[in-house]
């Protein structure tokens, strides 16, 4: 029996027309922000109402997690057209995040050229420059004239999105430098391209770490960075927009680790409650175990506390001060390392500088806190607190500045030994300092 297709009511037609107008008045960035907040059916409806070029622009603005969710709500034919239209590097990034079987299925539906390009990008090491570069670029021969180069660009069958930076190669595809489109257009038509090559030339290899490449783009104010293989042959470009996404992701990861949690690797609202708990649980357990050092120290000096009970009043104050000063130093050094301001060879200068900073901070707190404590609890206790603050702040800033440098030297992410870990370590060592100073000043009265 033939299926009867129900006609669309005039009210529904009017609603769709109104929705199209609403979408037309909404910017691409706003749509990319609002779509993930809707349920899957609403996302798919709005997405299908967009013109093809606009839909592609919105899709590429979405996080890969939201791209996968949207794909689940679209028809296979629509998805195929969308993937065919995507930039090669964006498509490779999406496939990289998909389950292997799903990615293989979609990859098999691409054209032979797109399939080969995508496989090439996915063949490079994760988090390498080769993995994030775009193979869609226009290169010029050094022997060309400016007029011939412009003519070549004008007659391209498919024009890349980024034409402001044009790599220049020799007859063997070896990179010689880059030319800007502005220089090419403003030059005399008969000027050889090799005379327009920029004085400063930057490049990275396919196995360069992606964060290193992105930092180079940021620090050198580049619109695009050339990527070469091990034979110095040009294979792609990393564009500034991709570099900014990488730096944002790296900064997010460092901030998450600094807060004693694992990176989510997806937008917050897309993460479930159990995932959020799992990402935090491991670090909480690690910190709980390391905090047992503090308990061990307190047990060891139990006699001191029994004989001079007033010492227990200041434990939280001193351990908190030590942990905070160490965390301040740690965060400062980790950030300086992330932006390339310091390296391990600067370790002595850094620790010496931070130790002096800690001494000044400790002296300030000692001058403020010592007399107050002495007036209330006795001058011997005030002296203990003042000296302990001085030593703890100096020690904690030294530790907080050194640990990230050591971590980087042995190949560990410095953010892993950031504020919570430094704070926990400084708590235990701070108690050792406290009771040692107390024993020095009180002597027999403390040991009973």
Coordinates of N, CA and C in Angstrom, one line a residue, residues 95 98-110 115:
X95 N 37.7 13.5 11.9 CA 37.9 12.1 11.8 C 38.8 11.5 13.0
X98 N 36.6 11.0 16.0 CA 35.5 10.0 15.8 C 35.9 8.6 16.2
X99 N 35.0 7.7 16.6 CA 35.3 6.3 16.7 C 35.9 5.8 15.4
X100 N 36.9 4.9 15.5 CA 37.6 4.4 14.3 C 36.7 3.9 13.2
X101 N 35.7 3.1 13.6 CA 34.8 2.5 12.6 C 34.0 3.6 11.9
X102 N 33.5 4.6 12.6 CA 32.7 5.7 12.0 C 33.6 6.5 11.1
X103 N 34.8 6.8 11.5 CA 35.7 7.6 10.7 C 36.1 6.9 9.4
X104 N 36.3 5.5 9.5 CA 36.6 4.8 8.3 C 35.5 4.7 7.4
X105 N 34.3 4.6 7.9 CA 33.1 4.6 7.0 C 32.9 5.9 6.2
X106 N 33.1 7.0 6.9 CA 32.9 8.3 6.3 C 34.1 8.6 5.3
X107 N 35.3 8.1 5.7 CA 36.5 8.3 4.9 C 36.4 7.6 3.6
X108 N 35.8 6.4 3.6 CA 35.6 5.6 2.4 C 34.6 6.3 1.4
X109 N 33.8 7.2 1.9 CA 32.8 7.8 1.0 C 33.4 9.1 0.3
X110 N 34.6 9.5 0.7 CA 35.2 10.7 0.1 C 35.7 10.4 -1.3
X115 N 40.3 11.5 0.1 CA 40.6 10.4 0.9 C 42.1 10.3 1.1

